[in-house]
Amino acid sequence: MKLDILILAAHPDDAEMSCGGTIASAIEKGRKVGIVDFTRGELGTRGTPEIRASEAAAASEILKISVRENLGFRDGFFRNDEEHQMKLIAAIRRYQPEIVLANAIEDRHPDHGKGAALAVDACFLSGLRMIQTFDTDGSPQAAWRPKALYHYIQDVFITPDVVVDISKHWDEKEASIRAYRSQFYDPNSTEPESYLTSPAFLDFLKARSQEMGHKIGAIYGEGYTKTKMIGVRDFFDLI
């Protein structure tokens, strides 16, 4: 399946928290969007990998994404090395996205920065025809390099290079986040508290989106940093 936008995420729920509004906006415009999660989030304080998988499926249905898969990397311990790059290259070639959105270049959770570096290297290497990869049915894959790669902003504030107006899609974003019931505030949960489980964390996510939106004169926004200079043919492309 060819995608317009592919989201790469170290953990299930990274995509929803950081670019759920961008996903919903793109899909409303007729774009095909998919998510590739690196790990099953098995080191999370709450829930299980099986619960996280069912929650990811529910969030995907809310956002109406075209496809989602999980590469099964080890939560907390995956690396930006040849083994992991080759698996990610195969996924990039499978979906042939024009644009890739990946983890923050630095963040509170070390997997996010590692995920960002892995995405950068795999997107480049995916364009080299001498690297051979095979699809799930065993057929050889053609080289493919996305035209653009951006990094979404996560817990640590980073000044964005681009902000996407998601004002029309905050409700969908919030619903997709709340689909991860094991990970966020639940007054009935008997599991240990974590950084994510207080009501204040969801308030923080909303405030962050309002802050990003404020930068561009919108109600809600999602910020991204670039990996290379943004070029246009005309200043009016920026209006």
Tab-separated table of N, CA, C and O in Angstrom, residues 85-205:
chain	number	residue	atom	x	y	z
A	85	GLN	N	17.971	-0.996	11.259
A	85	GLN	CA	17.836	-0.200	10.038
A	85	GLN	C	17.238	-1.025	8.905
A	85	GLN	O	16.362	-0.555	8.173
A	86	MET	N	17.696	-2.264	8.753
A	86	MET	CA	17.203	-3.104	7.662
A	86	MET	C	15.711	-3.393	7.798
A	86	MET	O	14.967	-3.403	6.807
A	87	LYS	N	15.262	-3.620	9.013
A	87	LYS	CA	13.825	-3.861	9.221
A	87	LYS	C	13.013	-2.613	8.918
A	87	LYS	O	11.923	-2.691	8.338
A	88	LEU	N	13.536	-1.465	9.310
A	88	LEU	CA	12.815	-0.230	9.039
A	88	LEU	C	12.867	0.137	7.561
A	88	LEU	O	11.872	0.624	7.000
A	89	ILE	N	13.989	-0.107	6.919
A	89	ILE	CA	14.081	0.133	5.472
A	89	ILE	C	13.012	-0.669	4.737
A	89	ILE	O	12.340	-0.153	3.830
A	90	ALA	N	12.830	-1.921	5.120
A	90	ALA	CA	11.817	-2.761	4.474
A	90	ALA	C	10.424	-2.166	4.646
A	90	ALA	O	9.600	-2.190	3.721
A	91	ALA	N	10.147	-1.611	5.823
A	91	ALA	CA	8.834	-1.004	6.061
A	91	ALA	C	8.663	0.259	5.225
A	91	ALA	O	7.603	0.492	4.639
A	92	ILE	N	9.709	1.076	5.155
A	92	ILE	CA	9.628	2.298	4.348
A	92	ILE	C	9.400	1.952	2.877
A	92	ILE	O	8.563	2.566	2.192
A	93	ARG	N	10.108	0.967	2.387
A	93	ARG	CA	9.931	0.561	0.982
A	93	ARG	C	8.563	-0.073	0.746
A	93	ARG	O	8.012	0.025	-0.353
A	94	ARG	N	8.024	-0.726	1.749
A	94	ARG	CA	6.711	-1.351	1.614
A	94	ARG	C	5.623	-0.298	1.395
A	94	ARG	O	4.708	-0.495	0.611
A	95	TYR	N	5.746	0.832	2.080
A	95	TYR	CA	4.688	1.845	2.037
A	95	TYR	C	5.016	3.036	1.155
A	95	TYR	O	4.133	3.837	0.841
A	96	GLN	N	6.276	3.201	0.768
A	96	GLN	CA	6.704	4.249	-0.165
A	96	GLN	C	6.078	5.615	0.148
A	96	GLN	O	5.451	6.247	-0.705
A	97	PRO	N	6.266	6.121	1.357
A	97	PRO	CA	5.668	7.410	1.716
A	97	PRO	C	6.388	8.583	1.059
A	97	PRO	O	7.591	8.533	0.823
A	98	GLU	N	5.633	9.626	0.771
A	98	GLU	CA	6.230	10.867	0.304
A	98	GLU	C	6.840	11.632	1.483
A	98	GLU	O	7.885	12.260	1.351
A	99	ILE	N	6.150	11.589	2.627
A	99	ILE	CA	6.582	12.318	3.819
A	99	ILE	C	6.646	11.356	4.995
A	99	ILE	O	5.759	10.499	5.156
A	100	VAL	N	7.682	11.485	5.809
A	100	VAL	CA	7.803	10.707	7.044
A	100	VAL	C	7.818	11.671	8.223
A	100	VAL	O	8.500	12.708	8.190
A	101	LEU	N	7.057	11.340	9.258
A	101	LEU	CA	7.074	12.067	10.525
A	101	LEU	C	7.633	11.120	11.574
A	101	LEU	O	7.127	10.007	11.738
A	102	ALA	N	8.678	11.542	12.285
A	102	ALA	CA	9.374	10.659	13.214
A	102	ALA	C	9.511	11.304	14.586
A	102	ALA	O	9.206	12.481	14.780
A	103	ASN	N	10.005	10.514	15.527
A	103	ASN	CA	10.151	10.968	16.905
A	103	ASN	C	10.985	12.240	17.031
A	103	ASN	O	11.759	12.591	16.137
A	104	ALA	N	10.840	12.902	18.195
A	104	ALA	CA	11.603	14.103	18.502
A	104	ALA	C	13.101	13.799	18.525
A	104	ALA	O	13.525	12.726	18.974
A	105	ILE	N	13.900	14.754	18.080
A	105	ILE	CA	15.344	14.540	17.994
A	105	ILE	C	15.978	14.380	19.371
A	105	ILE	O	17.039	13.784	19.510
A	106	GLU	N	15.347	14.936	20.408
A	106	GLU	CA	15.777	14.708	21.786
A	106	GLU	C	14.546	14.810	22.674
A	106	GLU	O	13.626	15.566	22.387
A	107	ASP	N	14.540	14.042	23.751
A	107	ASP	CA	13.353	14.046	24.596
A	107	ASP	C	13.649	13.388	25.935
A	107	ASP	O	14.735	12.814	26.153
A	108	ARG	N	12.661	13.446	26.817
A	108	ARG	CA	12.781	12.843	28.148
A	108	ARG	C	13.063	11.351	28.062
A	108	ARG	O	13.899	10.816	28.786
A	109	HIS	N	12.353	10.639	27.182
A	109	HIS	CA	12.539	9.196	27.031
A	109	HIS	C	13.646	8.936	26.007
A	109	HIS	O	13.563	9.412	24.878
A	110	PRO	N	14.682	8.194	26.377
A	110	PRO	CA	15.802	7.982	25.436
A	110	PRO	C	15.396	7.280	24.148
A	110	PRO	O	16.064	7.446	23.126
A	111	ASP	N	14.328	6.497	24.161
A	111	ASP	CA	13.895	5.835	22.932
A	111	ASP	C	13.477	6.833	21.858
A	111	ASP	O	13.536	6.520	20.667
A	112	HIS	N	13.035	8.013	22.270
A	112	HIS	CA	12.558	8.980	21.276
A	112	HIS	C	13.714	9.521	20.440
A	112	HIS	O	13.643	9.549	19.207
A	113	GLY	N	14.793	9.930	21.096
A	113	GLY	CA	15.965	10.382	20.339
A	113	GLY	C	16.567	9.276	19.496
A	113	GLY	O	16.989	9.501	18.351
A	114	LYS	N	16.611	8.059	20.045
A	114	LYS	CA	17.118	6.916	19.271
A	114	LYS	C	16.227	6.646	18.068
A	114	LYS	O	16.716	6.338	16.965
A	115	GLY	N	14.914	6.749	18.287
A	115	GLY	CA	13.977	6.535	17.185
A	115	GLY	C	14.143	7.567	16.092
A	115	GLY	O	14.035	7.256	14.902
A	116	ALA	N	14.418	8.813	16.498
A	116	ALA	CA	14.645	9.875	15.516
A	116	ALA	C	15.868	9.581	14.662
A	116	ALA	O	15.838	9.703	13.428
A	117	ALA	N	16.970	9.204	15.307
A	117	ALA	CA	18.207	8.908	14.575
A	117	ALA	C	18.036	7.700	13.660
A	117	ALA	O	18.523	7.688	12.518
A	118	LEU	N	17.338	6.692	14.140
A	118	LEU	CA	17.083	5.503	13.334
A	118	LEU	C	16.266	5.868	12.100
A	118	LEU	O	16.537	5.391	10.989
A	119	ALA	N	15.269	6.730	12.274
A	119	ALA	CA	14.437	7.148	11.147
A	119	ALA	C	15.243	7.900	10.098
A	119	ALA	O	15.097	7.665	8.891
A	120	VAL	N	16.110	8.803	10.550
A	120	VAL	CA	16.926	9.583	9.616
A	120	VAL	C	17.807	8.658	8.778
A	120	VAL	O	17.858	8.760	7.537
A	121	ASP	N	18.498	7.739	9.433
A	121	ASP	CA	19.416	6.863	8.706
A	121	ASP	C	18.664	5.898	7.792
A	121	ASP	O	19.075	5.669	6.648
A	122	ALA	N	17.565	5.334	8.283
A	122	ALA	CA	16.817	4.366	7.473
A	122	ALA	C	16.183	5.032	6.254
A	122	ALA	O	16.149	4.438	5.171
A	123	CYS	N	15.698	6.271	6.412
A	123	CYS	CA	15.103	6.969	5.255
A	123	CYS	C	16.147	7.211	4.173
A	123	CYS	O	15.856	7.084	2.975
A	124	PHE	N	17.362	7.548	4.567
A	124	PHE	CA	18.421	7.737	3.577
A	124	PHE	C	18.811	6.409	2.935
A	124	PHE	O	18.868	6.279	1.704
A	125	LEU	N	19.089	5.421	3.753
A	125	LEU	CA	19.552	4.133	3.241
A	125	LEU	C	18.504	3.454	2.377
A	125	LEU	O	18.837	2.709	1.451
A	126	SER	N	17.245	3.722	2.655
A	126	SER	CA	16.167	3.118	1.873
A	126	SER	C	16.225	3.506	0.398
A	126	SER	O	15.707	2.802	-0.467
A	127	GLY	N	16.890	4.625	0.117
A	127	GLY	CA	17.013	5.081	-1.265
A	127	GLY	C	18.192	4.495	-2.022
A	127	GLY	O	18.370	4.795	-3.213
A	128	LEU	N	18.981	3.663	-1.371
A	128	LEU	CA	20.149	3.071	-2.028
A	128	LEU	C	19.777	1.724	-2.640
A	128	LEU	O	19.458	0.768	-1.930
A	129	ARG	N	19.852	1.626	-3.958
A	129	ARG	CA	19.356	0.438	-4.643
A	129	ARG	C	20.211	-0.802	-4.375
A	129	ARG	O	19.738	-1.929	-4.560
A	130	MET	N	21.456	-0.605	-3.942
A	130	MET	CA	22.315	-1.762	-3.699
A	130	MET	C	22.012	-2.451	-2.365
A	130	MET	O	22.539	-3.529	-2.090
A	131	ILE	N	21.176	-1.828	-1.546
A	131	ILE	CA	20.720	-2.480	-0.315
A	131	ILE	C	19.495	-3.311	-0.664
A	131	ILE	O	18.485	-2.783	-1.148
A	132	GLN	N	19.578	-4.605	-0.459
A	132	GLN	CA	18.487	-5.501	-0.821
A	132	GLN	C	17.608	-5.810	0.383
A	132	GLN	O	18.097	-6.173	1.454
A	133	THR	N	16.317	-5.642	0.183
A	133	THR	CA	15.333	-6.021	1.201
A	133	THR	C	14.195	-6.753	0.499
A	133	THR	O	14.015	-6.655	-0.721
A	134	PHE	N	13.403	-7.464	1.289
A	134	PHE	CA	12.318	-8.269	0.744
A	134	PHE	C	11.039	-8.000	1.515
A	134	PHE	O	11.061	-7.787	2.734
A	135	ASP	N	9.934	-8.012	0.789
A	135	ASP	CA	8.643	-7.769	1.418
A	135	ASP	C	8.184	-9.007	2.180
A	135	ASP	O	8.839	-10.061	2.151
A	136	THR	N	7.041	-8.898	2.829
A	136	THR	CA	6.550	-9.990	3.667
A	136	THR	C	6.246	-11.253	2.868
A	136	THR	O	6.255	-12.357	3.417
A	137	ASP	N	5.993	-11.099	1.559
A	137	ASP	CA	5.736	-12.269	0.718
A	137	ASP	C	7.014	-12.803	0.058
A	137	ASP	O	6.966	-13.715	-0.773
A	138	GLY	N	8.165	-12.229	0.407
A	138	GLY	CA	9.435	-12.688	-0.138
A	138	GLY	C	9.867	-11.994	-1.407
A	138	GLY	O	10.962	-12.267	-1.913
A	139	SER	N	9.045	-11.103	-1.949
A	139	SER	CA	9.406	-10.428	-3.195
A	139	SER	C	10.401	-9.299	-2.920
A	139	SER	O	10.330	-8.627	-1.887
A	140	PRO	N	11.369	-9.096	-3.838
A	140	PRO	CA	12.353	-8.033	-3.643
A	140	PRO	C	11.703	-6.659	-3.708
A	140	PRO	O	10.743	-6.444	-4.458
A	141	GLN	N	12.221	-5.732	-2.917
A	141	GLN	CA	11.670	-4.382	-2.857
A	141	GLN	C	12.528	-3.407	-3.653
A	141	GLN	O	13.749	-3.532	-3.706
A	142	ALA	N	11.866	-2.430	-4.253
A	142	ALA	CA	12.571	-1.361	-4.955
A	142	ALA	C	13.049	-0.315	-3.958
A	142	ALA	O	12.430	-0.101	-2.910
A	143	ALA	N	14.144	0.336	-4.288
A	143	ALA	CA	14.641	1.421	-3.443
A	143	ALA	C	13.605	2.540	-3.398
A	143	ALA	O	12.898	2.799	-4.378
A	144	TRP	N	13.523	3.206	-2.246
A	144	TRP	CA	12.573	4.313	-2.096
A	144	TRP	C	13.089	5.260	-1.021
A	144	TRP	O	13.426	4.827	0.066
A	145	ARG	N	13.149	6.539	-1.352
A	145	ARG	CA	13.538	7.541	-0.349
A	145	ARG	C	12.428	8.580	-0.231
A	145	ARG	O	12.044	9.203	-1.231
A	146	PRO	N	11.881	8.781	0.961
A	146	PRO	CA	10.848	9.809	1.150
A	146	PRO	C	11.370	11.185	0.751
A	146	PRO	O	12.566	11.482	0.886
A	147	LYS	N	10.461	12.027	0.271
A	147	LYS	CA	10.864	13.365	-0.161
A	147	LYS	C	11.148	14.296	1.022
A	147	LYS	O	11.888	15.278	0.879
A	148	ALA	N	10.529	14.029	2.168
A	148	ALA	CA	10.722	14.909	3.323
A	148	ALA	C	10.588	14.110	4.612
A	148	ALA	O	9.816	13.145	4.686
A	149	LEU	N	11.362	14.524	5.613
A	149	LEU	CA	11.305	13.919	6.941
A	149	LEU	C	11.245	15.037	7.970
A	149	LEU	O	12.086	15.945	7.962
A	150	TYR	N	10.244	14.979	8.827
A	150	TYR	CA	10.095	15.948	9.910
A	150	TYR	C	10.000	15.199	11.235
A	150	TYR	O	9.543	14.063	11.290
A	151	HIS	N	10.402	15.885	12.307
A	151	HIS	CA	10.336	15.298	13.644
A	151	HIS	C	9.267	16.008	14.468
A	151	HIS	O	9.300	17.240	14.604
A	152	TYR	N	8.334	15.223	15.003
A	152	TYR	CA	7.334	15.836	15.876
A	152	TYR	C	7.965	16.152	17.228
A	152	TYR	O	9.001	15.602	17.602
A	153	ILE	N	7.342	17.070	17.952
A	153	ILE	CA	7.839	17.520	19.250
A	153	ILE	C	7.055	16.788	20.328
A	153	ILE	O	5.828	16.714	20.286
A	154	GLN	N	7.773	16.243	21.314
A	154	GLN	CA	7.128	15.405	22.322
A	154	GLN	C	7.143	16.082	23.695
A	154	GLN	O	6.594	17.167	23.834
A	155	ASP	N	7.737	15.485	24.689
A	155	ASP	CA	7.641	16.026	26.042
A	155	ASP	C	8.474	17.296	26.222
A	155	ASP	O	7.987	18.310	26.715
A	156	VAL	N	9.734	17.250	25.823
A	156	VAL	CA	10.617	18.407	25.960
A	156	VAL	C	10.284	19.444	24.896
A	156	VAL	O	10.136	19.108	23.714
A	157	PHE	N	10.157	20.702	25.306
A	157	PHE	CA	9.838	21.738	24.327
A	157	PHE	C	11.021	21.991	23.405
A	157	PHE	O	12.153	22.177	23.848
A	158	ILE	N	10.750	21.988	22.118
A	158	ILE	CA	11.723	22.338	21.085
A	158	ILE	C	11.055	23.378	20.197
A	158	ILE	O	9.889	23.215	19.809
A	159	THR	N	11.760	24.443	19.884
A	159	THR	CA	11.176	25.458	19.000
A	159	THR	C	10.902	24.850	17.630
A	159	THR	O	11.812	24.307	16.990
A	160	PRO	N	9.659	24.897	17.155
A	160	PRO	CA	9.332	24.246	15.887
A	160	PRO	C	9.798	25.044	14.676
A	160	PRO	O	9.915	26.266	14.733
A	161	ASP	N	10.057	24.329	13.603
A	161	ASP	CA	10.306	24.958	12.305
A	161	ASP	C	9.013	25.100	11.516
A	161	ASP	O	8.883	25.999	10.678
A	162	VAL	N	8.072	24.212	11.781
A	162	VAL	CA	6.779	24.194	11.096
A	162	VAL	C	5.707	23.874	12.129
A	162	VAL	O	5.907	23.016	12.991
A	163	VAL	N	4.576	24.561	12.052
A	163	VAL	CA	3.431	24.237	12.900
A	163	VAL	C	2.226	23.977	12.004
A	163	VAL	O	1.919	24.764	11.109
A	164	VAL	N	1.560	22.855	12.252
A	164	VAL	CA	0.363	22.486	11.496
A	164	VAL	C	-0.871	22.876	12.303
A	164	VAL	O	-0.978	22.541	13.490
A	165	ASP	N	-1.788	23.573	11.669
A	165	ASP	CA	-3.047	23.962	12.301
A	165	ASP	C	-3.945	22.736	12.428
A	165	ASP	O	-4.347	22.141	11.429
A	166	ILE	N	-4.256	22.338	13.661
A	166	ILE	CA	-5.120	21.177	13.887
A	166	ILE	C	-6.402	21.580	14.611
A	166	ILE	O	-7.064	20.745	15.237
A	167	SER	N	-6.763	22.855	14.518
A	167	SER	CA	-7.893	23.370	15.285
A	167	SER	C	-9.181	22.588	15.049
A	167	SER	O	-9.961	22.369	15.982
A	168	LYS	N	-9.411	22.147	13.823
A	168	LYS	CA	-10.633	21.396	13.503
A	168	LYS	C	-10.582	19.961	13.998
A	168	LYS	O	-11.604	19.264	13.984
A	169	HIS	N	-9.415	19.519	14.452
A	169	HIS	CA	-9.242	18.086	14.717
A	169	HIS	C	-8.777	17.783	16.148
A	169	HIS	O	-8.353	16.665	16.415
A	170	TRP	N	-8.915	18.762	17.058
A	170	TRP	CA	-8.497	18.477	18.429
A	170	TRP	C	-9.308	17.343	19.042
A	170	TRP	O	-8.762	16.485	19.731
A	171	ASP	N	-10.608	17.325	18.794
A	171	ASP	CA	-11.450	16.290	19.404
A	171	ASP	C	-11.024	14.892	18.970
A	171	ASP	O	-11.011	13.954	19.782
A	172	GLU	N	-10.673	14.733	17.687
A	172	GLU	CA	-10.212	13.428	17.207
A	172	GLU	C	-8.874	13.055	17.847
A	172	GLU	O	-8.655	11.898	18.230
A	173	LYS	N	-7.980	14.036	17.939
A	173	LYS	CA	-6.687	13.786	18.585
A	173	LYS	C	-6.889	13.343	20.029
A	173	LYS	O	-6.316	12.327	20.469
A	174	GLU	N	-7.699	14.071	20.774
A	174	GLU	CA	-7.922	13.733	22.177
A	174	GLU	C	-8.555	12.357	22.320
A	174	GLU	O	-8.161	11.569	23.191
A	175	ALA	N	-9.511	12.049	21.454
A	175	ALA	CA	-10.164	10.731	21.518
A	175	ALA	C	-9.162	9.615	21.245
A	175	ALA	O	-9.201	8.550	21.883
A	176	SER	N	-8.253	9.841	20.305
A	176	SER	CA	-7.253	8.808	19.990
A	176	SER	C	-6.288	8.613	21.148
A	176	SER	O	-5.831	7.493	21.402
A	177	ILE	N	-5.959	9.685	21.859
A	177	ILE	CA	-5.099	9.567	23.042
A	177	ILE	C	-5.823	8.801	24.144
A	177	ILE	O	-5.266	7.891	24.771
A	178	ARG	N	-7.067	9.155	24.364
A	178	ARG	CA	-7.847	8.513	25.427
A	178	ARG	C	-8.134	7.042	25.124
A	178	ARG	O	-8.516	6.291	26.026
A	179	ALA	N	-7.943	6.630	23.881
A	179	ALA	CA	-8.109	5.207	23.546
A	179	ALA	C	-7.091	4.356	24.307
A	179	ALA	O	-7.332	3.167	24.555
A	180	TYR	N	-5.962	4.962	24.694
A	180	TYR	CA	-4.944	4.257	25.483
A	180	TYR	C	-5.323	4.348	26.967
A	180	TYR	O	-4.663	5.006	27.770
A	181	ARG	N	-6.369	3.672	27.315
A	181	ARG	CA	-6.926	3.796	28.666
A	181	ARG	C	-5.972	3.314	29.739
A	181	ARG	O	-5.973	3.815	30.867
A	182	SER	N	-5.123	2.352	29.412
A	182	SER	CA	-4.179	1.838	30.411
A	182	SER	C	-3.063	2.830	30.718
A	182	SER	O	-2.412	2.722	31.766
A	183	GLN	N	-2.824	3.786	29.832
A	183	GLN	CA	-1.651	4.644	29.955
A	183	GLN	C	-1.926	6.007	30.576
A	183	GLN	O	-1.001	6.667	31.045
A	184	PHE	N	-3.179	6.437	30.543
A	184	PHE	CA	-3.488	7.783	30.996
A	184	PHE	C	-4.465	7.749	32.174
A	184	PHE	O	-4.810	6.690	32.672
A	185	TYR	N	-4.897	8.896	32.605
A	185	TYR	CA	-5.675	9.010	33.841
A	185	TYR	C	-6.909	8.113	33.833
A	185	TYR	O	-7.737	8.174	32.930
A	186	ASP	N	-6.996	7.283	34.847
A	186	ASP	CA	-8.147	6.416	35.058
A	186	ASP	C	-8.358	6.286	36.566
A	186	ASP	O	-7.586	5.592	37.236
A	187	PRO	N	-9.370	6.951	37.113
A	187	PRO	CA	-9.560	6.924	38.567
A	187	PRO	C	-9.865	5.539	39.117
A	187	PRO	O	-9.730	5.303	40.326
A	188	ASN	N	-10.226	4.612	38.242
A	188	ASN	CA	-10.570	3.260	38.690
A	188	ASN	C	-9.395	2.287	38.613
A	188	ASN	O	-9.519	1.134	39.018
A	189	SER	N	-8.257	2.738	38.084
A	189	SER	CA	-7.111	1.847	37.933
A	189	SER	C	-6.483	1.541	39.284
A	189	SER	O	-6.365	2.411	40.159
A	190	THR	N	-6.055	0.305	39.453
A	190	THR	CA	-5.341	-0.107	40.673
A	190	THR	C	-3.845	-0.288	40.404
A	190	THR	O	-3.114	-0.716	41.299
A	191	GLU	N	-3.408	0.028	39.188
A	191	GLU	CA	-1.992	-0.111	38.843
A	191	GLU	C	-1.195	1.089	39.357
A	191	GLU	O	-1.763	2.130	39.705
A	192	PRO	N	0.137	0.978	39.403
A	192	PRO	CA	0.963	2.076	39.930
A	192	PRO	C	0.803	3.363	39.121
A	192	PRO	O	0.513	3.333	37.921
A	193	GLU	N	1.000	4.471	39.795
A	193	GLU	CA	0.982	5.760	39.108
A	193	GLU	C	2.255	5.916	38.277
A	193	GLU	O	3.295	5.340	38.588
A	194	SER	N	2.159	6.705	37.219
A	194	SER	CA	3.325	6.975	36.381
A	194	SER	C	3.295	8.426	35.937
A	194	SER	O	2.361	9.175	36.250
A	195	TYR	N	4.308	8.811	35.195
A	195	TYR	CA	4.419	10.181	34.687
A	195	TYR	C	3.193	10.581	33.858
A	195	TYR	O	2.812	11.751	33.820
A	196	LEU	N	2.574	9.593	33.205
A	196	LEU	CA	1.472	9.876	32.281
A	196	LEU	C	0.090	9.820	32.915
A	196	LEU	O	-0.877	10.259	32.285
A	197	THR	N	-0.032	9.278	34.118
A	197	THR	CA	-1.353	8.880	34.589
A	197	THR	C	-2.123	9.936	35.381
A	197	THR	O	-3.269	9.702	35.758
A	198	SER	N	-1.532	11.098	35.632
A	198	SER	CA	-2.269	12.133	36.349
A	198	SER	C	-3.121	12.936	35.367
A	198	SER	O	-2.780	13.051	34.179
A	199	PRO	N	-4.227	13.524	35.846
A	199	PRO	CA	-5.038	14.378	34.964
A	199	PRO	C	-4.221	15.535	34.398
A	199	PRO	O	-4.501	16.016	33.299
A	200	ALA	N	-3.196	15.972	35.140
A	200	ALA	CA	-2.390	17.114	34.702
A	200	ALA	C	-1.645	16.835	33.399
A	200	ALA	O	-1.364	17.763	32.639
A	201	PHE	N	-1.331	15.548	33.110
A	201	PHE	CA	-0.583	15.263	31.890
A	201	PHE	C	-1.443	15.531	30.655
A	201	PHE	O	-0.958	16.091	29.668
A	202	LEU	N	-2.699	15.146	30.694
A	202	LEU	CA	-3.585	15.435	29.567
A	202	LEU	C	-3.801	16.939	29.421
A	202	LEU	O	-3.900	17.454	28.302
A	203	ASP	N	-3.848	17.653	30.554
A	203	ASP	CA	-3.934	19.114	30.495
A	203	ASP	C	-2.693	19.695	29.822
A	203	ASP	O	-2.775	20.656	29.049
A	204	PHE	N	-1.533	19.108	30.122
A	204	PHE	CA	-0.283	19.555	29.506
A	204	PHE	C	-0.318	19.377	27.987
A	204	PHE	O	0.079	20.272	27.238
A	205	LEU	N	-0.808	18.224	27.526
A	205	LEU	CA	-0.871	17.985	26.080
A	205	LEU	C	-1.767	19.013	25.399
A	205	LEU	O	-1.443	19.506	24.309
